[in-house]
Amino acid sequence: MAEVSNKQVVAARDITGNPKESDMYLKSSTISLELPPEAENAVLVKNLYLSCDPYMRGTRGKDVKRLFHSFTPDSPIVGYGVCKVVDSKHPGFKKGDLVWGVTKWEEYSVITLTDSLFKIEHTDVPLSYYTGLLGMPGMTAYAGFYEVGAPKKGDYVFVSSAFGAVGQLVGQLAKLMGCYVVGSAGSKEKVEILKNKYGFDGAFNYKEEHDLDATLKRFFPEGIDIYFDNVGGDTLEAALINMRRRGRIVVAGMISQYELDEPQGIKNLLNIIYKQIKIEAFIVFDYYEHYPKFLEIVVPYIKEGKISYVEDIAEGIEKAPAALEAMFTGRSAGKQVVLVANE
Amino acid sequence: MAEVSNKQVVAARDITGNPKESDMYLKSSTISLELPPEAENAVLVKNLYLSCDPYMRGTRGKDVKRLFHSFTPDSPIVGYGVCKVVDSKHPGFKKGDLVWGVTKWEEYSVITLTDSLFKIEHTDVPLSYYTGLLGMPGMTAYAGFYEVGAPKKGDYVFVSSAFGAVGQLVGQLAKLMGCYVVGSAGSKEKVEILKNKYGFDGAFNYKEEHDLDATLKRFFPEGIDIYFDNVGGDTLEAALINMRRRGRIVVAGMISQYELDEPQGIKNLLNIIYKQIKIEAFIVFDYYEHYPKFLEIVVPYIKEGKISYVEDIAEGIEKAPAALEAMFTGRSAGKQVVLVANE
């Protein structure tokens, strides 16, 4: 069968820290649209949307173990996307299926790690949502908040990095459950959106607060039941002081710590004894069995307009490197997505 | 009704840190052996055994909230004991009942906080065991290990302060469950007892180890599934590095930290993200509903000789102040108990 051209976004080098546009380059390649007979259990897909996510950074720490790395020199970037199956040698997928999961930054990809591929059943919502709200970030918010955080109606909930794809959904899910929710973010504009669009009870710009303990006491005079931690460091220190008895600290990330030569020592850990606190870190991969339950809850909320969600869609795979840099520098106006092709 | 004499051990002063014999004094008082009509729901008991426990210290931290304080100047010391009911205006207790729970250091006590009083059903084991193995320390070990730690057969378990009343039972319960267990303690003699009497797979004297990370790697080449933490600080730092994926750190105490002017900053917390670790602190009071289940498991073990337990019984309430100091200085040869009266 004839080969077709396959544009790729390739890593120029191994990176440490946040990727820049110049760390990637475009490459032209070709691919056959039919899998070879020996490609058992593989799936060939056409990539429709690619997702820009905060985990797509280089890591300094030798201890950091990952399920996959996005940047391998001279290979296409690896990340989440929405795709259409073009050919399949896997019994669970057939030509024409729409799927989301781990793919590569190119027009067509052969996917062999089909464990992280999910069939899309609900197509009456924008397909791009499966890179965010209905995909890995959404599932991260759901698993962390519901499964790890064990929330109850009326709980006091604090979310750091609340403007991020995960944080904003945690806040909205908490509001829908009848919790009181306050979020922190890094600009005045983001704080306004958290309050006015996403319905947070309160929000603050952490860059303008000089005593985070006092800030949290202002927003949580009764203390915090659930702290959804994306940042670690000083914010975690302040939260530890303000937790309530039997509070839960759900750790999705500690982004303030990854780039330090030596991580900050956390001094307020004794509070977990005084108040019988649980601190639990998780990865979404351990919770994908709950994906159908997640859809049952979130899809109706979307259709009823009860969840707000904003995307920033860059059109064309050529725009992918700049889009990824924009996500990391906080310039994206919403969940950063790259449109590669319409169905 | 005539009053009888009631010897008491009274706090001489408010204390910070570990109590010394000289922080207490003996006092003669009198008491009626019949409760007054207005003493609704109260119970009058004769104290048989008093328990010396590590929580009976003064606290420096202003943040330390406790369910009760043992030392209030010029009042009898408050602590756990085994008692016989002499008079009762509480429907749950009657004259002659044997009970254990929170009482005072005196010959006879009026107990109004009956929530922390448990009726003793099994009297075919030594009554003094209800101050330790079958009382609060035993229940602490059980709740922390089974309920918080969620152990599985074959798990790798590390216990710090393993010679203490709680630690030694955690280790033995873990062995009975088919876990691999290593404990740390503060002397060569204690290490030998952990290995030879309590059946730990390994034990070390932390005072002789200069690199606790290397020590743990030696004992746990495959890593740790459950760390039962009684000490915090450097031991917690080393454990964090050596935890396995989805490991559980059960925090019963952080005794290395209570006396510091400023607590040590814990730098290895990022490991909880790399390995999806849960850290959970607890107090036994939240788990007393499981007490019957605990007895069902532990009483047969005791009768079958599958659990070793050593007591150091001081005879006479006059010996109580010295016994408490001995417990804190590590001179007690086993669980430190004071015999006040035989039934």
GROMACS .gro file of C-alpha atoms in nm, chain A residues 55 66-68 80 102 116 118 136 139-140 143 282-289, chain B residues 245-246 276:
model
   23
   55TYR     CA    1   0.394   1.677   3.312
   66ARG     CA    2   0.782   0.799   3.502
   67LEU     CA    3   0.552   0.584   3.300
   68PHE     CA    4   0.679   0.757   2.987
   80TYR     CA    5  -0.196   1.250   2.522
  102VAL     CA    6  -0.103   0.822   2.490
  116SER     CA    7  -0.355   0.364   2.787
  118PHE     CA    8  -0.971   0.460   2.573
  136MET     CA    9  -0.639   1.247   3.173
  139MET     CA   10  -0.974   1.193   3.547
  140THR     CA   11  -0.687   1.319   3.766
  143ALA     CA   12  -0.965   1.049   4.120
  282PHE     CA   13  -0.151   0.943   4.369
  283ILE     CA   14  -0.120   0.899   3.995
  284VAL     CA   15  -0.419   0.884   3.768
  285PHE     CA   16  -0.301   0.556   3.612
  286ASP     CA   17  -0.401   0.372   3.928
  287TYR     CA   18  -0.760   0.495   3.897
  288TYR     CA   19  -0.857   0.442   3.533
  289GLU     CA   20  -1.091   0.161   3.635
  588ARG     CA   21   0.531   0.219   4.536
  589ARG     CA   22   0.197   0.274   4.716
  619GLN     CA   23   0.232   0.733   4.545
   0.00000   0.00000   0.00000
